[in-house]
Amino acid sequence: LQDQGKYADAVARGEALVANPSLAPALGNLLGDAHRARGALDLAQRAYERSLSGRDSLTARLNLARLAFDRG
């Protein structure tokens, strides 16, 4: 959905999926990217933080660093 520019749809589906605690760490980066694309930086940060406990924690840290850079 994000590849098609359907960020609102991506966010809606992502939020539904990360409500499942076992999926949240795996999907937090994708959801964060969708929020970031829409300019919702606080929501993006929360989504990236969900991924810190998952396998892709390095990507989550990178995304959080990029977000901090974007904020100045």
mmCIF file of C-alpha atoms in Angstrom:
data_model
loop_
_atom_site.group_PDB
_atom_site.id
_atom_site.type_symbol
_atom_site.label_atom_id
_atom_site.label_comp_id
_atom_site.label_asym_id
_atom_site.label_seq_id
_atom_site.Cartn_x
_atom_site.Cartn_y
_atom_site.Cartn_z
ATOM 1 C CA LEU A 1 0.000 0.000 0.000
ATOM 2 C CA GLN A 2 2.818 2.394 0.797
ATOM 3 C CA ASP A 3 4.369 1.728 -2.603
ATOM 4 C CA GLN A 4 1.093 2.859 -4.138
ATOM 5 C CA GLY A 5 0.965 6.033 -2.044
ATOM 6 C CA LYS A 6 -1.963 4.763 0.022
ATOM 7 C CA TYR A 7 -0.500 5.831 3.344
ATOM 8 C CA ALA A 8 -3.818 6.202 5.145
ATOM 9 C CA ASP A 9 -4.763 2.640 4.212
ATOM 10 C CA ALA A 10 -1.308 1.382 5.217
ATOM 11 C CA VAL A 11 -1.621 3.086 8.593
ATOM 12 C CA ALA A 12 -5.104 1.679 9.211
ATOM 13 C CA ARG A 13 -4.031 -1.876 8.393
ATOM 14 C CA GLY A 14 -0.763 -1.520 10.273
ATOM 15 C CA GLU A 15 -2.457 -0.264 13.437
ATOM 16 C CA ALA A 16 -4.833 -3.210 13.347
ATOM 17 C CA LEU A 17 -1.955 -5.659 12.997
ATOM 18 C CA VAL A 18 0.296 -4.178 15.670
ATOM 19 C CA ALA A 19 -2.547 -4.451 18.150
ATOM 20 C CA ASN A 20 -1.417 -8.077 18.329
ATOM 21 C CA PRO A 21 1.579 -7.984 20.718
ATOM 22 C CA SER A 22 3.339 -10.805 18.900
ATOM 23 C CA LEU A 23 3.278 -8.863 15.618
ATOM 24 C CA ALA A 24 4.084 -5.385 16.939
ATOM 25 C CA PRO A 25 7.880 -5.729 16.954
ATOM 26 C CA ALA A 26 7.945 -7.110 13.418
ATOM 27 C CA LEU A 27 5.619 -4.509 11.928
ATOM 28 C CA GLY A 28 6.591 -1.402 13.861
ATOM 29 C CA ASN A 29 9.104 -0.258 11.257
ATOM 30 C CA LEU A 30 6.609 -0.525 8.415
ATOM 31 C CA LEU A 31 3.950 1.285 10.377
ATOM 32 C CA GLY A 32 6.462 3.946 11.392
ATOM 33 C CA ASP A 33 7.388 4.497 7.749
ATOM 34 C CA ALA A 34 3.731 5.017 6.853
ATOM 35 C CA HIS A 35 3.240 7.488 9.695
ATOM 36 C CA ARG A 36 6.433 9.318 8.756
ATOM 37 C CA ALA A 37 5.327 9.605 5.120
ATOM 38 C CA ARG A 38 2.131 11.262 6.333
ATOM 39 C CA GLY A 39 4.067 13.658 8.565
ATOM 40 C CA ALA A 40 2.876 12.094 11.823
ATOM 41 C CA LEU A 41 6.311 12.049 13.427
ATOM 42 C CA ASP A 42 5.193 11.337 16.999
ATOM 43 C CA LEU A 43 3.223 8.315 15.818
ATOM 44 C CA ALA A 44 6.168 7.207 13.693
ATOM 45 C CA GLN A 45 8.427 7.365 16.730
ATOM 46 C CA ARG A 46 6.063 5.221 18.788
ATOM 47 C CA ALA A 47 5.824 2.675 15.990
ATOM 48 C CA TYR A 48 9.601 2.491 15.583
ATOM 49 C CA GLU A 49 9.990 2.078 19.325
ATOM 50 C CA ARG A 50 7.756 -0.999 19.155
ATOM 51 C CA SER A 51 10.361 -2.625 16.916
ATOM 52 C CA LEU A 52 13.228 -2.113 19.339
ATOM 53 C CA SER A 53 12.414 -5.419 21.012
ATOM 54 C CA GLY A 54 12.190 -7.383 17.764
ATOM 55 C CA ARG A 55 14.626 -8.984 15.365
ATOM 56 C CA ASP A 56 14.842 -5.813 13.324
ATOM 57 C CA SER A 57 15.918 -3.598 16.194
ATOM 58 C CA LEU A 58 18.873 -2.230 14.215
ATOM 59 C CA THR A 59 16.505 -0.895 11.559
ATOM 60 C CA ALA A 60 14.335 0.573 14.303
ATOM 61 C CA ARG A 61 17.348 2.377 15.760
ATOM 62 C CA LEU A 62 18.274 3.698 12.319
ATOM 63 C CA ASN A 63 14.702 4.887 11.742
ATOM 64 C CA LEU A 64 14.664 6.641 15.110
ATOM 65 C CA ALA A 65 17.970 8.336 14.278
ATOM 66 C CA ARG A 66 16.617 9.499 10.921
ATOM 67 C CA LEU A 67 13.516 10.795 12.623
ATOM 68 C CA ALA A 68 15.616 12.742 15.126
ATOM 69 C CA PHE A 69 17.634 14.188 12.234
ATOM 70 C CA ASP A 70 14.438 15.234 10.417
ATOM 71 C CA ARG A 71 13.226 16.993 13.526
ATOM 72 C CA GLY A 72 16.474 18.927 13.752
#
